[in-house]
PDB file of C-alpha atoms in Angstrom:
ATOM      1  CA  MET T   1       0.112   0.034   0.091  1.00 86.00           C
ATOM      2  CA  PRO T   2       1.128   3.506  -0.456  1.00 89.00           C
ATOM      3  CA  ASP T   3       2.694   5.305   2.383  1.00 94.00           C
ATOM      4  CA  GLU T   4       1.250   8.615   3.766  1.00 95.00           C
ATOM      5  CA  ALA T   5       3.695  10.733   1.603  1.00 96.00           C
ATOM      6  CA  ALA T   6       2.521   9.088  -1.606  1.00 95.00           C
ATOM      7  CA  ARG T   7      -1.362   9.441  -0.836  1.00 96.00           C
ATOM      8  CA  LYS T   8      -0.958  12.968  -0.169  1.00 97.00           C
ATOM      9  CA  LYS T   9       1.239  13.603  -3.337  1.00 97.00           C
ATOM     10  CA  MET T  10      -1.478  11.806  -5.329  1.00 97.00           C
ATOM     11  CA  ALA T  11      -4.148  14.219  -4.279  1.00 97.00           C
ATOM     12  CA  LEU T  12      -1.764  17.201  -4.863  1.00 98.00           C
ATOM     13  CA  ASP T  13      -0.941  15.791  -8.403  1.00 98.00           C
ATOM     14  CA  TYR T  14      -4.424  15.418  -9.005  1.00 98.00           C
ATOM     15  CA  ALA T  15      -4.746  19.259  -8.733  1.00 98.00           C
ATOM     16  CA  GLN T  16      -1.821  20.228 -10.426  1.00 98.00           C
ATOM     17  CA  ARG T  17      -2.686  18.449 -13.438  1.00 98.00           C
ATOM     18  CA  ILE T  18      -6.482  19.288 -13.959  1.00 98.00           C
ATOM     19  CA  ASN T  19      -5.261  22.721 -13.307  1.00 98.00           C
ATOM     20  CA  ALA T  20      -2.771  22.119 -16.288  1.00 98.00           C
ATOM     21  CA  GLY T  21      -5.494  20.513 -18.469  1.00 98.00           C
ATOM     22  CA  ASP T  22      -3.548  17.329 -18.437  1.00 98.00           C
ATOM     23  CA  ILE T  23      -6.415  14.943 -18.842  1.00 98.00           C
ATOM     24  CA  GLU T  24      -4.129  11.828 -19.629  1.00 98.00           C
ATOM     25  CA  GLY T  25      -2.078  12.749 -16.664  1.00 98.00           C
ATOM     26  CA  VAL T  26      -5.074  12.951 -14.486  1.00 98.00           C
ATOM     27  CA  LEU T  27      -6.465   9.586 -15.796  1.00 98.00           C
ATOM     28  CA  ASP T  28      -2.974   8.048 -14.898  1.00 98.00           C
ATOM     29  CA  LEU T  29      -3.742   8.398 -11.341  1.00 98.00           C
ATOM     30  CA  PHE T  30      -6.684   6.273 -11.442  1.00 98.00           C
ATOM     31  CA  ALA T  31      -7.348   2.474 -11.819  1.00 98.00           C
ATOM     32  CA  ASP T  32      -9.151   1.423 -15.009  1.00 98.00           C
ATOM     33  CA  ASP T  33     -12.464   0.601 -12.966  1.00 98.00           C
ATOM     34  CA  ILE T  34     -12.334   3.726 -11.005  1.00 98.00           C
ATOM     35  CA  VAL T  35     -15.640   4.865  -9.305  1.00 98.00           C
ATOM     36  CA  PHE T  36     -15.887   8.738  -9.232  1.00 98.00           C
ATOM     37  CA  GLU T  37     -18.653  10.289  -7.330  1.00 98.00           C
ATOM     38  CA  ASP T  38     -18.978  14.195  -8.045  1.00 96.00           C
ATOM     39  CA  PRO T  39     -20.897  14.935  -5.961  1.00 96.00           C
ATOM     40  CA  VAL T  40     -21.952  12.185  -3.833  1.00 97.00           C
ATOM     41  CA  GLY T  41     -25.603  11.644  -4.165  1.00 96.00           C
ATOM     42  CA  ARG T  42     -25.524  11.672  -7.970  1.00 96.00           C
ATOM     43  CA  PRO T  43     -24.717   8.511 -10.097  1.00 96.00           C
ATOM     44  CA  PRO T  44     -21.157   7.861 -10.074  1.00 97.00           C
ATOM     45  CA  MET T  45     -19.171   7.672 -13.203  1.00 97.00           C
ATOM     46  CA  VAL T  46     -17.402   4.247 -13.717  1.00 98.00           C
ATOM     47  CA  GLY T  47     -14.244   3.576 -15.406  1.00 98.00           C
ATOM     48  CA  LYS T  48     -11.612   5.597 -17.227  1.00 98.00           C
ATOM     49  CA  GLU T  49     -13.847   6.625 -20.293  1.00 97.00           C
ATOM     50  CA  ASP T  50     -16.731   7.971 -18.115  1.00 97.00           C
ATOM     51  CA  LEU T  51     -14.094   9.761 -16.073  1.00 98.00           C
ATOM     52  CA  ARG T  52     -12.306  11.260 -19.330  1.00 98.00           C
ATOM     53  CA  ARG T  53     -15.787  12.796 -20.192  1.00 97.00           C
ATOM     54  CA  HIS T  54     -16.226  14.257 -16.716  1.00 96.00           C
ATOM     55  CA  LEU T  55     -12.225  15.605 -16.935  1.00 97.00           C
ATOM     56  CA  GLU T  56     -12.912  17.292 -20.546  1.00 98.00           C
ATOM     57  CA  LEU T  57     -15.889  19.055 -19.399  1.00 96.00           C
ATOM     58  CA  ALA T  58     -14.203  20.221 -16.291  1.00 96.00           C
ATOM     59  CA  VAL T  59     -10.938  21.496 -18.356  1.00 97.00           C
ATOM     60  CA  SER T  60     -13.349  23.214 -20.972  1.00 97.00           C
ATOM     61  CA  CYS T  61     -15.055  25.074 -18.153  1.00 96.00           C
ATOM     62  CA  GLY T  62     -11.806  26.387 -16.986  1.00 96.00           C
ATOM     63  CA  THR T  63     -11.679  24.443 -13.583  1.00 97.00           C
ATOM     64  CA  HIS T  64      -8.889  25.594 -11.150  1.00 98.00           C
ATOM     65  CA  GLU T  65      -8.348  23.733  -7.987  1.00 98.00           C
ATOM     66  CA  VAL T  66      -6.830  24.888  -4.859  1.00 98.00           C
ATOM     67  CA  PRO T  67      -6.324  21.881  -2.490  1.00 98.00           C
ATOM     68  CA  ASP T  68      -5.757  22.598   1.416  1.00 98.00           C
ATOM     69  CA  PRO T  69      -3.280  20.026   2.771  1.00 98.00           C
ATOM     70  CA  PRO T  70      -4.266  16.826   2.496  1.00 98.00           C
ATOM     71  CA  MET T  71      -4.790  14.150   5.382  1.00 98.00           C
ATOM     72  CA  THR T  72      -4.435  10.247   5.272  1.00 97.00           C
ATOM     73  CA  SER T  73      -5.917   7.376   7.157  1.00 96.00           C
ATOM     74  CA  MET T  74      -4.235   4.965   9.405  1.00 95.00           C
ATOM     75  CA  ASP T  75      -5.170   2.109   7.135  1.00 94.00           C
ATOM     76  CA  ASP T  76      -2.999   3.213   4.348  1.00 93.00           C
ATOM     77  CA  ARG T  77      -5.873   3.310   1.928  1.00 96.00           C
ATOM     78  CA  PHE T  78      -7.402   6.869   2.020  1.00 97.00           C
ATOM     79  CA  VAL T  79      -6.357  10.652   1.248  1.00 98.00           C
ATOM     80  CA  VAL T  80      -8.803  13.473   2.419  1.00 98.00           C
ATOM     81  CA  THR T  81      -8.448  16.834   0.839  1.00 98.00           C
ATOM     82  CA  PRO T  82     -10.546  19.991   1.490  1.00 98.00           C
ATOM     83  CA  THR T  83     -10.477  22.086  -1.851  1.00 98.00           C
ATOM     84  CA  THR T  84     -11.616  24.981  -3.218  1.00 98.00           C
ATOM     85  CA  VAL T  85     -12.715  24.732  -6.953  1.00 97.00           C
ATOM     86  CA  THR T  86     -13.400  27.602  -9.197  1.00 96.00           C
ATOM     87  CA  VAL T  87     -15.030  27.084 -12.639  1.00 96.00           C
ATOM     88  CA  ARG T  88     -15.166  30.004 -15.460  1.00 94.00           C
ATOM     89  CA  LYS T  89     -17.979  28.460 -17.567  1.00 92.00           C
ATOM     90  CA  PRO T  90     -20.771  28.572 -17.958  1.00 90.00           C
ATOM     91  CA  ARG T  91     -20.827  30.879 -15.189  1.00 91.00           C
ATOM     92  CA  PRO T  92     -18.209  31.851 -12.594  1.00 94.00           C
ATOM     93  CA  MET T  93     -18.625  29.736  -9.659  1.00 95.00           C
ATOM     94  CA  THR T  94     -16.714  28.455  -6.439  1.00 96.00           C
ATOM     95  CA  PHE T  95     -17.225  25.374  -4.790  1.00 95.00           C
ATOM     96  CA  ARG T  96     -15.910  24.285  -1.484  1.00 97.00           C
ATOM     97  CA  ILE T  97     -15.394  20.467  -1.584  1.00 98.00           C
ATOM     98  CA  VAL T  98     -14.054  17.611   0.402  1.00 98.00           C
ATOM     99  CA  GLY T  99     -12.671  14.763  -1.620  1.00 98.00           C
ATOM    100  CA  ILE T 100     -12.041  11.370  -0.393  1.00 98.00           C
ATOM    101  CA  VAL T 101      -9.936   9.124  -2.514  1.00 98.00           C
ATOM    102  CA  GLU T 102      -9.487   5.544  -1.745  1.00 98.00           C
ATOM    103  CA  LEU T 103      -6.249   4.168  -3.241  1.00 97.00           C
ATOM    104  CA  ASP T 104      -5.456   0.486  -4.191  1.00 97.00           C
ATOM    105  CA  GLU T 105      -2.071  -1.172  -3.456  1.00 95.00           C
ATOM    106  CA  ASN T 106      -0.479   0.237  -6.484  1.00 95.00           C
ATOM    107  CA  GLY T 107      -1.195   3.779  -5.281  1.00 95.00           C
ATOM    108  CA  LEU T 108      -4.147   4.285  -7.949  1.00 97.00           C
ATOM    109  CA  GLY T 109      -7.339   5.875  -7.112  1.00 98.00           C
ATOM    110  CA  ARG T 110     -10.108   3.245  -7.129  1.00 98.00           C
ATOM    111  CA  ARG T 111     -12.970   5.299  -5.681  1.00 98.00           C
ATOM    112  CA  VAL T 112     -13.484   9.095  -5.614  1.00 98.00           C
ATOM    113  CA  GLN T 113     -16.053  10.653  -3.472  1.00 98.00           C
ATOM    114  CA  ALA T 114     -16.483  14.478  -3.686  1.00 98.00           C
ATOM    115  CA  PHE T 115     -18.651  16.040  -0.998  1.00 98.00           C
ATOM    116  CA  TRP T 116     -20.537  19.288  -1.562  1.00 97.00           C
ATOM    117  CA  GLY T 117     -23.817  20.567  -1.407  1.00 96.00           C
ATOM    118  CA  VAL T 118     -25.883  23.308  -2.822  1.00 93.00           C
ATOM    119  CA  THR T 119     -24.909  25.852   0.041  1.00 95.00           C
ATOM    120  CA  ASP T 120     -21.263  24.963  -0.707  1.00 96.00           C
ATOM    121  CA  VAL T 121     -21.329  26.910  -4.135  1.00 95.00           C
ATOM    122  CA  THR T 122     -20.979  30.713  -4.730  1.00 96.00           C
ATOM    123  CA  MET T 123     -21.604  32.437  -7.732  1.00 92.00           C
ATOM    124  CA  ASN T 124     -18.782  34.925  -8.760  1.00 83.00           C
ATOM    125  CA  GLU T 125     -20.256  38.083 -10.311  1.00 73.00           C
ATOM    126  CA  PRO T 126     -17.872  40.686 -11.878  1.00 60.00           C
ATOM    127  CA  ASP T 127     -17.951  44.168  -9.905  1.00 52.00           C
ATOM    128  CA  ALA T 128     -17.513  47.464 -11.476  1.00 52.00           C
ATOM    129  CA  THR T 129     -13.851  46.846 -12.128  1.00 51.00           C
ATOM    130  CA  GLY T 130     -14.418  43.356 -13.643  1.00 49.00           C
ATOM    131  CA  THR T 131     -12.996  41.542 -10.890  1.00 48.00           C
ATOM    132  CA  ALA T 132     -15.253  38.427  -9.718  1.00 49.00           C
ATOM    133  CA  SER T 133     -16.826  38.871  -6.389  1.00 47.00           C
ATOM    134  CA  VAL T 134     -18.681  36.495  -4.333  1.00 47.00           C
ATOM    135  CA  THR T 135     -22.683  36.840  -4.262  1.00 46.00           C
ATOM    136  CA  GLY T 136     -23.600  33.804  -1.845  1.00 46.00           C
ATOM    137  CA  PRO T 137     -24.643  30.235  -2.014  1.00 45.00           C
ATOM    138  CA  THR T 138     -26.690  29.201  -5.194  1.00 43.00           C
ATOM    139  CA  HIS T 139     -27.096  26.007  -7.025  1.00 43.00           C
ATOM    140  CA  PRO T 140     -24.831  25.787 -10.003  1.00 45.00           C
ATOM    141  CA  GLU T 141     -27.659  24.743 -12.206  1.00 45.00           C
ATOM    142  CA  GLY T 142     -30.036  27.513 -10.776  1.00 43.00           C
ATOM    143  CA  ASN T 143     -31.884  27.880  -7.685  1.00 37.00           C
ATOM    144  CA  ARG T 144     -33.326  24.616  -7.072  1.00 35.00           C
ATOM    145  CA  ALA T 145     -34.614  23.059  -3.869  1.00 35.00           C
TER     146      ALA T 145
END
């Protein structure tokens, strides 16, 4: 099983690669049968081809992730990372998420769970100077209950 340093590095590598638009590099971090729940509560993506489509959308939306320091588990299987995710399209939004990744014996992600809810999303509206400012919690697909 990967040690703590390797598990933490995996989480940071994910953010670095997605920010660079390196879809193949991100996919290299996961097992072929990856189960990716983003967000938890929606049907998961299963397998690298499903994940590829998700990553392509994320990159096309201008996703930028800023992870807090990752934390691990004593059983050598998990890494947990609070992260601030900003997307530029279709509207500028910021998500506060907690990602939990379970790694296999080779250090590849086998399951990812992204926890975030409606009140963890803010819409970023440009102010008079053109700089984005946060307006408050809003569902990313419109105000829905």
